[in-house]
CSV table of C-alpha atoms in Angstrom, one decimal:
chain,number,residue,atom,x,y,z
C,26,MET,CA,-5.1,-173.3,-115.1
C,27,ARG,CA,-4.3,-174.1,-111.5
C,28,ARG,CA,-2.4,-177.2,-112.6
C,29,LEU,CA,-0.5,-175.2,-115.1
C,30,LEU,CA,0.7,-172.9,-112.4
C,31,LEU,CA,1.5,-175.8,-110.0
C,32,ARG,CA,3.6,-177.7,-112.5
C,33,PRO,CA,6.8,-175.6,-112.2
C,34,VAL,CA,6.4,-175.8,-108.4
C,35,TYR,CA,6.3,-179.6,-108.5
C,36,VAL,CA,9.2,-179.7,-110.8
C,37,LEU,CA,11.4,-177.3,-109.0
C,38,ALA,CA,10.5,-177.5,-105.3
C,39,LEU,CA,12.3,-180.6,-104.2
C,40,PRO,CA,15.5,-180.0,-106.2
C,41,ALA,CA,15.6,-176.5,-104.7
C,42,VAL,CA,15.1,-177.9,-101.2
C,43,LEU,CA,17.8,-180.6,-101.7
C,44,VAL,CA,20.3,-178.1,-103.0
C,45,LEU,CA,19.5,-175.7,-100.1
C,46,VAL,CA,19.9,-178.5,-97.5
C,47,TRP,CA,23.2,-179.5,-99.1
C,48,TRP,CA,24.3,-175.9,-99.1
C,49,LEU,CA,23.3,-175.3,-95.4
C,50,ALA,CA,24.5,-178.6,-94.1
C,51,SER,CA,27.9,-178.3,-95.8
C,52,ASP,CA,28.3,-174.6,-95.3
C,53,GLY,CA,30.5,-174.7,-92.2
C,54,SER,CA,32.0,-178.1,-93.1
C,55,THR,CA,35.6,-178.5,-92.3
C,56,ASP,CA,35.6,-182.2,-93.3
C,57,ILE,CA,38.1,-182.4,-96.1
C,58,TYR,CA,36.1,-185.0,-98.0
C,59,TRP,CA,32.8,-183.0,-97.8
C,60,PRO,CA,33.7,-179.5,-98.8
C,61,PRO,CA,31.0,-176.8,-98.6
C,62,LEU,CA,28.8,-176.7,-101.7
C,63,ARG,CA,29.8,-173.0,-102.0
C,64,THR,CA,33.4,-174.0,-102.5
C,65,ILE,CA,32.5,-176.7,-105.1
C,66,LEU,CA,30.4,-174.3,-107.1
C,67,ARG,CA,33.0,-171.6,-107.0
C,68,THR,CA,35.7,-174.1,-108.2
C,69,PHE,CA,33.5,-175.4,-111.0
C,70,PRO,CA,34.1,-172.7,-113.6
C,71,ASP,CA,37.8,-172.5,-112.7
C,72,VAL,CA,38.3,-176.2,-113.3
C,73,TRP,CA,36.0,-176.8,-116.3
C,74,THR,CA,37.2,-174.0,-118.5
C,75,GLY,CA,36.8,-174.2,-122.3
C,76,GLU,CA,40.3,-175.6,-122.6
C,77,ARG,CA,39.7,-178.4,-120.1
C,78,LEU,CA,36.3,-179.2,-121.7
C,79,ARG,CA,38.0,-179.5,-125.1
C,80,ALA,CA,40.9,-181.6,-123.8
C,81,ASP,CA,39.0,-183.9,-121.5
C,82,ALA,CA,35.3,-183.9,-121.9
C,83,LEU,CA,35.3,-183.9,-125.7
C,84,PRO,CA,37.5,-186.9,-126.2
C,85,SER,CA,35.4,-188.8,-123.7
C,86,VAL,CA,32.2,-188.0,-125.4
C,87,LEU,CA,33.6,-188.8,-128.9
C,88,ARG,CA,34.8,-192.2,-127.7
C,89,LEU,CA,31.4,-192.9,-126.2
C,90,GLY,CA,29.8,-191.9,-129.4
C,91,ALA,CA,32.0,-194.0,-131.6
C,92,GLY,CA,31.7,-197.1,-129.3
C,93,TYR,CA,28.0,-196.7,-128.9
C,94,ALA,CA,27.4,-196.3,-132.7
C,95,LEU,CA,29.5,-199.3,-133.4
C,96,ALA,CA,27.5,-201.3,-130.9
C,97,ALA,CA,24.2,-200.1,-132.2
C,98,VAL,CA,25.0,-201.0,-135.8
C,99,THR,CA,26.5,-204.4,-134.9
C,100,GLY,CA,23.7,-205.2,-132.5
C,101,VAL,CA,20.9,-204.4,-134.8
C,102,ALA,CA,22.5,-206.1,-137.8
C,103,LEU,CA,23.4,-209.3,-135.9
C,104,GLY,CA,20.1,-209.3,-134.0
C,105,THR,CA,18.1,-209.1,-137.1
C,106,VAL,CA,19.9,-212.1,-138.6
C,107,ILE,CA,19.6,-214.1,-135.4
C,108,GLY,CA,16.0,-213.1,-134.8
C,109,SER,CA,14.9,-214.0,-138.4
C,110,TYR,CA,16.1,-217.6,-138.4
C,111,ARG,CA,14.9,-220.0,-135.8
C,112,ARG,CA,17.7,-222.4,-136.2
C,113,VAL,CA,20.4,-219.8,-136.0
C,114,ARG,CA,18.8,-218.5,-132.8
C,115,ALA,CA,18.7,-222.0,-131.2
C,116,VAL,CA,22.5,-222.4,-132.0
C,117,CYS,CA,23.5,-219.0,-130.7
C,118,GLU,CA,21.3,-218.7,-127.6
C,119,PRO,CA,23.4,-220.4,-124.9
C,120,VAL,CA,26.6,-218.7,-126.1
C,121,LEU,CA,24.9,-215.3,-126.2
C,122,GLU,CA,23.4,-215.8,-122.7
C,123,PHE,CA,26.8,-216.5,-121.4
C,124,LEU,CA,28.5,-213.6,-123.1
C,125,ARG,CA,25.8,-211.2,-121.9
C,126,ALA,CA,26.2,-212.4,-118.3
C,127,VAL,CA,29.9,-211.5,-118.3
C,128,PRO,CA,30.2,-208.1,-116.4
C,129,PRO,CA,31.4,-205.7,-119.2
C,130,PRO,CA,34.2,-204.0,-117.1
C,131,VAL,CA,36.1,-207.3,-116.8
C,132,LEU,CA,36.7,-207.1,-120.5
C,133,ILE,CA,38.9,-204.1,-120.1
C,134,PRO,CA,42.0,-206.1,-119.1
C,135,VAL,CA,41.4,-208.5,-122.0
C,136,ILE,CA,40.9,-205.8,-124.6
C,137,MET,CA,44.0,-204.0,-123.2
C,138,LEU,CA,46.0,-207.0,-124.2
C,139,PHE,CA,44.9,-206.8,-127.8
C,140,ALA,CA,44.4,-203.1,-128.4
C,141,GLY,CA,46.9,-201.5,-126.0
C,142,ILE,CA,45.7,-198.5,-124.0
C,143,GLY,CA,44.8,-196.1,-126.8
C,144,ASP,CA,41.5,-194.8,-128.1
C,145,THR,CA,40.9,-198.0,-129.9
C,146,MET,CA,40.9,-199.9,-126.7
C,147,LYS,CA,38.3,-197.6,-125.2
C,148,ILE,CA,36.0,-197.6,-128.2
C,149,VAL,CA,36.2,-201.4,-128.4
C,150,VAL,CA,35.5,-201.7,-124.6
C,151,ILE,CA,32.4,-199.4,-124.9
C,152,ALA,CA,31.2,-201.2,-128.0
C,153,SER,CA,31.7,-204.7,-126.5
C,154,GLY,CA,29.7,-203.8,-123.4
C,155,CYS,CA,26.9,-201.9,-125.2
C,156,VAL,CA,26.3,-204.5,-127.9
C,157,TRP,CA,24.5,-207.1,-125.8
C,158,PRO,CA,21.4,-205.3,-124.7
C,159,VAL,CA,20.9,-204.0,-128.3
C,160,LEU,CA,21.5,-207.4,-129.8
C,161,LEU,CA,19.3,-209.4,-127.5
C,162,ASN,CA,16.4,-206.8,-127.6
C,163,THR,CA,16.6,-206.8,-131.4
C,164,VAL,CA,16.4,-210.6,-131.5
C,165,GLU,CA,13.3,-210.4,-129.3
C,166,GLY,CA,11.8,-207.6,-131.3
C,167,VAL,CA,12.4,-209.3,-134.7
C,168,ARG,CA,11.0,-212.5,-133.3
C,169,ALA,CA,7.8,-210.8,-132.2
C,170,VAL,CA,6.9,-209.2,-135.5
C,171,ASP,CA,3.2,-209.6,-136.1
C,172,SER,CA,2.7,-212.8,-138.1
C,173,VAL,CA,-0.3,-211.3,-140.0
C,174,MET,CA,1.9,-208.4,-141.1
C,175,THR,CA,4.6,-210.8,-142.2
C,176,GLU,CA,2.1,-212.9,-144.2
C,177,THR,CA,0.5,-209.8,-145.7
C,178,ALA,CA,3.9,-208.5,-146.8
C,179,ARG,CA,4.7,-211.9,-148.3
C,180,SER,CA,1.5,-212.1,-150.3
C,181,TYR,CA,2.1,-208.6,-151.7
C,182,GLY,CA,5.5,-209.8,-152.7
C,183,ILE,CA,7.4,-207.5,-150.4
C,184,THR,CA,10.7,-209.3,-149.7
C,185,GLY,CA,14.3,-208.7,-149.0
C,186,ALA,CA,15.5,-205.2,-148.2
C,187,ALA,CA,12.0,-203.7,-148.6
C,188,ARG,CA,10.6,-206.1,-146.1
C,189,LEU,CA,13.4,-205.3,-143.7
C,190,ARG,CA,12.9,-201.6,-144.1
C,191,HIS,CA,9.1,-201.4,-144.0
C,192,VAL,CA,8.0,-204.4,-141.9
C,193,VAL,CA,10.7,-205.9,-139.7
C,194,LEU,CA,12.7,-202.9,-138.4
C,195,PRO,CA,9.7,-200.6,-137.7
C,196,SER,CA,7.9,-203.3,-135.8
C,197,ALA,CA,11.0,-204.2,-133.8
C,198,SER,CA,11.9,-200.6,-133.1
C,199,PRO,CA,10.3,-200.2,-129.7
C,200,GLN,CA,12.3,-203.2,-128.4
C,201,ILE,CA,15.4,-201.9,-130.2
C,202,PHE,CA,15.1,-198.6,-128.4
C,203,ALA,CA,14.6,-200.3,-125.0
C,204,GLY,CA,18.0,-202.0,-125.8
C,205,LEU,CA,19.6,-198.8,-126.9
C,206,ARG,CA,18.5,-197.1,-123.6
C,207,GLN,CA,20.1,-199.9,-121.5
C,208,ALA,CA,23.2,-199.7,-123.7
C,209,LEU,CA,23.5,-195.9,-123.0
C,210,SER,CA,24.0,-196.3,-119.3
C,211,ILE,CA,26.4,-199.2,-119.7
C,212,GLY,CA,28.3,-197.1,-122.2
C,213,ILE,CA,28.8,-194.2,-119.8
C,214,ILE,CA,30.0,-196.6,-117.1
C,215,LEU,CA,32.5,-198.1,-119.5
C,216,MET,CA,33.6,-194.8,-120.8
C,217,VAL,CA,34.5,-193.7,-117.3
C,218,ILE,CA,36.1,-196.9,-116.1
C,219,SER,CA,38.2,-197.4,-119.3
C,220,GLU,CA,39.6,-194.0,-118.7
C,221,MET,CA,40.3,-194.7,-115.0
C,222,PHE,CA,42.4,-197.7,-116.1
C,223,ALA,CA,44.8,-196.2,-118.5
C,224,ALA,CA,44.5,-192.9,-120.2
C,225,SER,CA,46.1,-189.5,-120.5
C,226,ASN,CA,42.9,-187.6,-120.9
C,227,GLY,CA,39.2,-188.0,-120.4
C,228,LEU,CA,36.7,-187.3,-117.6
C,229,GLY,CA,37.4,-190.6,-115.8
C,230,PHE,CA,41.2,-189.9,-115.9
C,231,THR,CA,40.9,-186.3,-114.7
C,232,ILE,CA,38.6,-187.1,-111.8
C,233,VAL,CA,40.9,-189.9,-110.5
C,234,GLN,CA,43.9,-187.4,-110.9
C,235,PHE,CA,42.0,-184.9,-108.7
C,236,GLN,CA,41.3,-187.6,-106.2
C,237,ARG,CA,44.9,-188.8,-106.0
C,238,GLY,CA,46.1,-185.3,-105.7
C,239,PHE,CA,43.6,-184.7,-102.9
C,240,ALA,CA,42.1,-181.8,-104.8
C,241,ILE,CA,38.7,-182.6,-103.3
C,242,PRO,CA,36.6,-179.7,-104.5
C,243,ASP,CA,37.9,-180.3,-108.0
C,244,MET,CA,37.0,-184.0,-107.7
C,245,TRP,CA,33.5,-183.0,-106.6
C,246,THR,CA,33.1,-180.8,-109.6
C,247,GLY,CA,34.1,-183.7,-111.8
C,248,ILE,CA,31.5,-185.9,-110.2
C,249,LEU,CA,28.9,-183.2,-110.8
C,250,LEU,CA,30.0,-182.8,-114.4
C,251,LEU,CA,29.6,-186.6,-115.0
C,252,GLY,CA,26.1,-186.4,-113.5
C,253,LEU,CA,25.2,-183.5,-115.8
C,254,LEU,CA,26.6,-185.4,-118.7
C,255,GLY,CA,24.6,-188.5,-117.8
C,256,PHE,CA,21.4,-186.4,-117.4
C,257,LEU,CA,22.0,-184.6,-120.7
C,258,LEU,CA,22.6,-187.8,-122.7
C,259,SER,CA,19.4,-189.3,-121.3
C,260,VAL,CA,17.4,-186.2,-122.3
C,261,VAL,CA,18.9,-186.3,-125.8
C,262,PHE,CA,18.0,-190.0,-126.0
C,263,GLN,CA,14.4,-189.3,-124.9
C,264,LEU,CA,14.0,-186.6,-127.6
C,265,VAL,CA,15.4,-188.9,-130.3
C,266,GLU,CA,13.2,-191.8,-129.1
C,267,ARG,CA,10.1,-189.6,-129.0
C,268,ARG,CA,10.8,-188.5,-132.6
C,269,VAL,CA,11.5,-192.0,-134.0
C,270,LEU,CA,8.9,-193.8,-132.0
C,271,GLY,CA,6.2,-191.1,-132.3
C,272,TRP,CA,3.9,-193.3,-134.3
C,273,TYR,CA,4.2,-196.1,-131.8
C,274,HIS,CA,3.4,-194.0,-128.7
C,275,GLY,CA,0.5,-192.4,-130.6
C,276,LEU,CA,-0.8,-195.9,-131.4
C,277,ARG,CA,-0.5,-197.0,-127.8
C,278,ALA,CA,-2.2,-193.9,-126.5
C,279,SER,CA,-5.1,-194.3,-128.9
C,280,THR,CA,-5.6,-198.0,-128.1
C,281,ARG,CA,-5.6,-197.2,-124.5
C,282,ARG,CA,-8.2,-194.5,-124.9
C,283,SER,CA,-10.6,-196.7,-126.9
D,10,MET,CA,11.1,-229.2,-130.7
D,11,LYS,CA,12.5,-228.4,-127.3
D,12,GLY,CA,14.9,-231.3,-127.5
D,13,LEU,CA,16.1,-230.1,-130.9
D,14,ASN,CA,16.6,-226.6,-129.6
D,15,THR,CA,18.7,-227.9,-126.7
D,16,ALA,CA,20.7,-230.0,-129.1
D,17,LEU,CA,21.3,-227.0,-131.4
D,18,GLY,CA,22.3,-224.9,-128.4
D,19,ALA,CA,24.7,-227.5,-127.2
D,20,ALA,CA,26.2,-227.7,-130.7
D,21,GLY,CA,26.6,-223.9,-130.7
D,22,LEU,CA,28.3,-224.0,-127.4
D,23,ALA,CA,30.6,-226.8,-128.5
D,24,ALA,CA,31.5,-224.9,-131.7
D,25,PHE,CA,32.2,-221.8,-129.6
D,26,LEU,CA,34.6,-223.7,-127.4
D,27,ALA,CA,36.2,-225.5,-130.4
D,28,LEU,CA,36.7,-222.1,-132.0
D,29,GLY,CA,38.4,-220.9,-128.9
D,30,GLU,CA,40.8,-223.8,-129.0
D,31,ALA,CA,41.5,-223.6,-132.8
D,32,VAL,CA,42.0,-219.9,-133.3
D,33,PRO,CA,45.2,-219.6,-131.1
D,34,ARG,CA,46.5,-223.0,-132.1
D,35,LEU,CA,46.3,-222.1,-135.8
D,36,GLY,CA,48.2,-218.9,-134.9
D,37,LEU,CA,45.4,-216.5,-135.9
D,38,VAL,CA,45.9,-214.6,-132.7
D,39,LYS,CA,48.9,-214.8,-130.4
D,40,GLU,CA,48.6,-217.4,-127.7
D,41,ALA,CA,50.0,-215.0,-125.2
D,42,TYR,CA,46.9,-212.8,-125.7
D,43,PHE,CA,44.3,-215.5,-126.2
D,44,PRO,CA,45.1,-218.9,-124.8
D,45,PRO,CA,43.3,-222.0,-126.2
D,46,THR,CA,40.2,-223.2,-124.4
D,47,SER,CA,42.1,-226.1,-122.8
D,48,ARG,CA,44.6,-223.9,-121.2
D,49,ILE,CA,41.9,-221.7,-119.8
D,50,ALA,CA,40.1,-224.8,-118.5
D,51,GLY,CA,43.4,-225.9,-116.8
D,52,ALA,CA,43.7,-222.5,-115.2
D,53,LEU,CA,40.1,-222.7,-114.0
D,54,GLY,CA,40.9,-226.1,-112.4
D,55,ASP,CA,43.9,-224.5,-110.6
D,56,GLU,CA,41.7,-221.7,-109.4
D,57,LEU,CA,39.0,-224.0,-108.1
D,58,ALA,CA,41.7,-225.8,-106.0
D,59,ASP,CA,42.9,-222.6,-104.6
D,60,GLU,CA,41.5,-221.5,-101.3
D,61,ALA,CA,42.0,-217.8,-102.0
D,62,PHE,CA,39.7,-218.1,-105.0
D,63,TRP,CA,36.8,-219.2,-102.8
D,64,THR,CA,37.5,-216.4,-100.3
D,65,ALA,CA,37.4,-214.0,-103.2
D,66,LEU,CA,34.2,-215.5,-104.5
D,67,GLY,CA,32.7,-215.2,-101.1
D,68,ASP,CA,33.7,-211.5,-100.8
D,69,THR,CA,32.1,-210.8,-104.2
D,70,LEU,CA,28.9,-212.5,-103.3
D,71,THR,CA,28.7,-210.8,-99.9
D,72,GLY,CA,29.0,-207.4,-101.6
D,73,TRP,CA,26.5,-208.3,-104.2
D,74,ALA,CA,23.9,-209.8,-101.9
D,75,LEU,CA,24.2,-207.1,-99.2
D,76,GLY,CA,24.0,-204.3,-101.7
D,77,LEU,CA,21.1,-205.9,-103.6
D,78,THR,CA,19.1,-206.4,-100.4
D,79,ILE,CA,19.6,-202.9,-99.2
D,80,ALA,CA,18.8,-201.4,-102.6
D,81,ALA,CA,15.7,-203.6,-103.1
D,82,CYS,CA,14.3,-202.8,-99.6
D,83,ALA,CA,14.9,-199.1,-100.0
D,84,GLY,CA,13.5,-199.1,-103.5
D,85,VAL,CA,10.3,-200.8,-102.5
D,86,VAL,CA,9.8,-198.7,-99.3
D,87,VAL,CA,10.5,-195.4,-101.1
D,88,GLY,CA,8.4,-196.5,-104.2
D,89,VAL,CA,5.3,-197.4,-102.1
D,90,LEU,CA,5.7,-194.3,-100.0
D,91,LEU,CA,5.7,-192.1,-103.0
D,92,ALA,CA,2.7,-193.9,-104.4
D,93,VAL,CA,0.6,-193.7,-101.2
D,94,VAL,CA,1.3,-190.1,-100.1
D,95,PRO,CA,-0.6,-187.7,-102.3
D,96,HIS,CA,1.5,-185.3,-104.5
D,97,LEU,CA,4.8,-186.8,-103.2
D,98,ARG,CA,5.2,-188.6,-106.5
D,99,GLU,CA,4.8,-185.5,-108.6
D,100,ALA,CA,7.1,-183.5,-106.4
D,101,THR,CA,9.9,-186.1,-106.7
D,102,ALA,CA,9.6,-186.9,-110.4
D,103,SER,CA,12.1,-184.3,-111.6
D,104,THR,CA,14.6,-185.2,-108.9
D,105,ILE,CA,14.4,-188.9,-109.7
D,106,GLU,CA,14.7,-188.2,-113.5
D,107,PHE,CA,17.8,-186.1,-112.7
D,108,LEU,CA,19.5,-188.5,-110.2
D,109,ARG,CA,18.8,-191.7,-112.1
D,110,PRO,CA,21.1,-191.2,-115.1
D,111,ILE,CA,24.1,-190.2,-113.0
D,112,PRO,CA,26.6,-192.9,-113.6
D,113,SER,CA,27.3,-194.7,-110.4
D,114,VAL,CA,31.0,-195.1,-111.3
D,115,ALA,CA,31.3,-191.3,-110.9
D,116,LEU,CA,31.2,-192.1,-107.2
D,117,ILE,CA,34.3,-194.3,-107.3
D,118,PRO,CA,36.7,-191.5,-106.3
D,119,LEU,CA,34.5,-190.5,-103.4
D,120,ALA,CA,34.2,-194.2,-102.3
D,121,VAL,CA,37.9,-194.5,-102.4
D,122,LEU,CA,38.5,-191.5,-100.2
D,123,LEU,CA,35.7,-192.3,-97.7
D,124,TYR,CA,36.2,-196.1,-97.3
D,125,GLY,CA,39.3,-197.1,-99.1
D,126,THR,CA,39.1,-200.8,-100.2
D,127,GLU,CA,36.6,-201.7,-97.5
D,128,LEU,CA,33.3,-203.5,-98.3
D,129,ARG,CA,31.5,-200.2,-97.7
D,130,SER,CA,33.1,-198.8,-100.9
D,131,VAL,CA,31.6,-201.7,-102.9
D,132,LEU,CA,28.2,-201.2,-101.2
D,133,LEU,CA,28.1,-197.5,-101.9
D,134,LEU,CA,28.3,-198.2,-105.7
D,135,VAL,CA,26.2,-201.3,-105.7
D,136,VAL,CA,23.3,-199.7,-103.7
D,137,TYR,CA,23.3,-196.5,-105.7
D,138,ALA,CA,23.2,-198.3,-109.1
D,139,SER,CA,20.6,-200.9,-108.2
D,140,PHE,CA,18.3,-198.7,-106.1
D,141,TRP,CA,17.0,-196.9,-109.2
D,142,GLN,CA,16.3,-200.1,-111.1
D,143,VAL,CA,14.0,-201.2,-108.3
D,144,LEU,CA,12.4,-197.8,-107.6
D,145,ILE,CA,11.5,-197.1,-111.3
D,146,GLN,CA,9.8,-200.5,-111.6
D,147,VAL,CA,7.9,-200.0,-108.3
D,148,LEU,CA,6.7,-196.7,-109.6
D,149,TYR,CA,5.5,-198.3,-112.9
D,150,GLY,CA,3.8,-201.0,-110.9
D,151,VAL,CA,1.9,-198.7,-108.5
D,152,ARG,CA,0.7,-196.7,-111.5
D,153,ASP,CA,-0.8,-199.8,-112.9
D,154,VAL,CA,-3.3,-200.2,-110.0
D,155,ASP,CA,-6.8,-200.6,-111.2
D,156,PRO,CA,-8.8,-197.5,-110.1
D,157,VAL,CA,-12.0,-199.6,-109.8
D,158,ALA,CA,-10.3,-202.1,-107.4
D,159,GLU,CA,-8.8,-199.2,-105.4
D,160,GLU,CA,-12.2,-197.5,-105.1
D,161,THR,CA,-13.9,-200.8,-104.3
D,162,ALA,CA,-11.4,-201.4,-101.5
D,163,ARG,CA,-12.0,-197.9,-100.2
D,164,SER,CA,-15.8,-198.2,-100.2
D,165,TYR,CA,-15.5,-201.5,-98.3
D,166,GLY,CA,-13.7,-199.4,-95.7
D,167,LEU,CA,-10.2,-200.9,-96.0
D,168,GLY,CA,-7.7,-198.6,-94.3
D,169,PRO,CA,-4.6,-197.3,-96.0
D,170,TRP,CA,-2.4,-200.1,-94.8
D,171,ALA,CA,-4.9,-202.8,-95.9
D,172,ARG,CA,-5.1,-201.2,-99.3
D,173,VAL,CA,-1.4,-201.3,-99.7
D,174,ARG,CA,-1.3,-204.9,-98.6
D,175,HIS,CA,-4.2,-206.2,-100.6
D,176,VAL,CA,-4.6,-204.0,-103.7
D,177,LEU,CA,-1.4,-202.1,-104.3
D,178,TRP,CA,1.2,-204.8,-103.5
D,179,PRO,CA,-0.2,-207.6,-105.6
D,180,THR,CA,-0.5,-205.3,-108.6
D,181,ALA,CA,3.0,-204.0,-108.2
D,182,LEU,CA,4.7,-207.3,-107.3
D,183,PRO,CA,5.4,-208.4,-111.0
D,184,TYR,CA,7.1,-205.0,-111.6
D,185,VAL,CA,9.0,-205.3,-108.3
D,186,MET,CA,10.3,-208.7,-109.4
D,187,THR,CA,11.4,-207.4,-112.8
D,188,GLY,CA,13.1,-204.6,-111.0
D,189,VAL,CA,14.9,-206.9,-108.6
D,190,ARG,CA,16.0,-209.1,-111.5
D,191,LEU,CA,17.5,-206.2,-113.4
D,192,ALA,CA,19.0,-204.9,-110.2
D,193,ALA,CA,20.6,-208.3,-109.5
D,194,ALA,CA,22.5,-208.1,-112.8
D,195,VAL,CA,23.5,-204.5,-112.3
D,196,ALA,CA,24.6,-205.2,-108.7
D,197,LEU,CA,27.0,-207.9,-109.9
D,198,ILE,CA,28.5,-205.6,-112.5
D,199,LEU,CA,29.1,-202.9,-110.0
D,200,ALA,CA,30.4,-205.2,-107.3
D,201,ILE,CA,33.0,-206.6,-109.7
D,202,THR,CA,33.8,-203.2,-111.2
D,203,ALA,CA,34.4,-201.8,-107.7
D,204,GLU,CA,36.8,-204.6,-106.9
D,205,LEU,CA,38.5,-204.3,-110.3
D,206,VAL,CA,39.0,-200.5,-110.1
D,207,ILE,CA,39.2,-199.8,-106.4
D,208,GLY,CA,40.9,-203.0,-105.4
D,209,ALA,CA,38.4,-204.2,-102.8
D,210,PRO,CA,38.9,-207.9,-102.1
D,211,GLY,CA,36.9,-210.2,-104.5
D,212,LEU,CA,36.9,-211.7,-108.0
D,213,GLY,CA,37.4,-208.3,-109.6
D,214,SER,CA,40.7,-207.6,-107.7
D,215,ARG,CA,41.9,-211.1,-108.5
D,216,ILE,CA,41.4,-210.4,-112.2
D,217,ALA,CA,43.3,-207.1,-111.8
D,218,VAL,CA,46.1,-209.0,-110.1
D,219,ALA,CA,46.2,-211.7,-112.7
D,220,GLN,CA,46.4,-209.0,-115.4
D,221,THR,CA,49.3,-207.1,-113.9
D,222,SER,CA,51.2,-210.3,-113.2
D,223,GLN,CA,50.7,-211.4,-116.9
D,224,ALA,CA,48.8,-214.6,-115.8
D,225,VAL,CA,46.7,-214.5,-118.9
D,226,PRO,CA,45.0,-217.9,-118.7
D,227,ASP,CA,44.1,-217.3,-115.1
D,228,MET,CA,42.6,-213.9,-116.1
D,229,TYR,CA,40.4,-215.6,-118.7
D,230,ALA,CA,39.5,-218.3,-116.2
D,231,LEU,CA,38.3,-215.7,-113.7
D,232,ILE,CA,36.4,-213.9,-116.4
D,233,VAL,CA,34.6,-217.1,-117.2
D,234,VAL,CA,33.8,-217.5,-113.6
D,235,THR,CA,32.2,-214.0,-113.5
D,236,GLY,CA,30.2,-214.9,-116.6
D,237,LEU,CA,29.0,-218.1,-115.0
D,238,LEU,CA,28.1,-216.2,-111.9
D,239,GLY,CA,26.1,-213.7,-113.9
D,240,LEU,CA,24.3,-216.6,-115.7
D,241,LEU,CA,23.5,-218.2,-112.4
D,242,ILE,CA,22.1,-215.0,-111.0
D,243,ASN,CA,19.9,-214.5,-114.1
D,244,VAL,CA,18.6,-218.0,-114.0
D,245,GLY,CA,18.1,-217.8,-110.2
D,246,ALA,CA,16.2,-214.5,-110.4
D,247,ARG,CA,14.0,-215.8,-113.2
D,248,SER,CA,13.0,-218.9,-111.2
D,249,VAL,CA,12.3,-216.9,-108.1
D,250,GLU,CA,10.2,-214.6,-110.2
D,251,ARG,CA,8.3,-217.5,-111.7
D,252,ARG,CA,7.6,-219.0,-108.3
D,253,ALA,CA,6.5,-215.8,-106.6
D,254,LEU,CA,4.3,-214.9,-109.6
D,255,ALA,CA,2.9,-218.4,-110.2
D,256,TRP,CA,-0.6,-217.0,-109.9
D,257,HIS,CA,0.0,-214.3,-112.4
D,258,GLN,CA,2.7,-215.1,-114.9
D,259,SER,CA,0.4,-215.7,-117.8
D,260,VAL,CA,-1.4,-212.4,-117.7
D,261,ARG,CA,1.5,-210.0,-117.1
D,262,GLY,CA,3.1,-207.8,-119.6
D,263,GLU,CA,6.7,-207.1,-118.9
D,264,VAL,CA,7.8,-203.5,-119.0
D,265,ALA,CA,10.9,-202.9,-120.9
D,266,VAL,CA,13.2,-200.3,-119.4
């Protein structure tokens, strides 16, 4: 009972203290770059009206969603193929290691050459950065499928699509989700940067506009909004993961207890 | 078996390079967009002979190494502190969960205003991004401490500092190493991104210049360099990890983040 009462205190105390410290420390601030928190919070609803959210935040999120989905599908599909065949894996490994090591943002200039500066460019940029963690984790996951399970499935005559659906993908899914989680943070980074480069709307674009126009409180609200977006997406991801991997976490918890 | 794998890998790499040569030569994509491998190799040679390239490489590596060091030290100190002081960890959990997913690139406009194209701009982004990688792993690591070992140390009268040194640190070290390895890759990404977007001196800003001046082969050559750099950092971090954990490599289970 006492723990139950203490929990909200633990969750809320430090954030409250931090916000309070920020509020008090910045309250009398005349530094143009560090406006008082009071001003930032007052500006927030003025800047991020429904209209702005629809015109800037929505396209950003849609591009992120499209690129991320593309990367997830490609990564899992290719990863399953590469992970299933030892020879294919040996041939691809050095090339994949190299491609993964290229920092994703440097691909923006390259993709701009091919795809111009429209939405296609941004979706391709996001997808091309997100695909590597998904791909490599899928390869590892597929490779590590329990050999007893594989043999059992074989002796029951489970092959082809059914094998993939009931044996390989479920057993690789914890690894795949680890990859998807890494891909999410790379995706957000690329979403923002691709909009900073060349765009006419989007969160990255708007925040840089504010900064160039020295609308400092507005810029701060943009930074806060990006933070909220990152936080929100990671919460959504956790919910989905808990649902999809519920069986796995349950299994882990029960083995740990025994 | 290992020899065969190496041979297959080399064949794959050769095929990749050959494809890069053939596709533009056959006119499948425009040469202006995607120059053949040999042209990129030529541009790479020119870059290597250019003194400015080495300065840029040095700038990038400085930002990377400095940022990574600061982030790793801060991550370890904060992580251990949170583990040792009672209740501190529970009190900070929600704040960490909130701050961690904030994309570091959101700080780019602030970095530009505060420090312009100085090294400090790059450091701000690199440190923010890689700090969380280390911290989270340290927190996983200290959670892994065997309660029996902890109690044993306590009953032998080991003080708090000795317990950190002899019980907590060896348990957490594999996780710390994983965290530093992940942070090393993230730090390179952020260092080059900062140079690319903000224009701080380094390989990233050279890529931006090559792009705006339509020097397409040079741009590809520089991108290849950043890839090789990333590869080198990965391989280096792995070998450091293996050496530091020689006593332990076989028993450890790596945590996926």
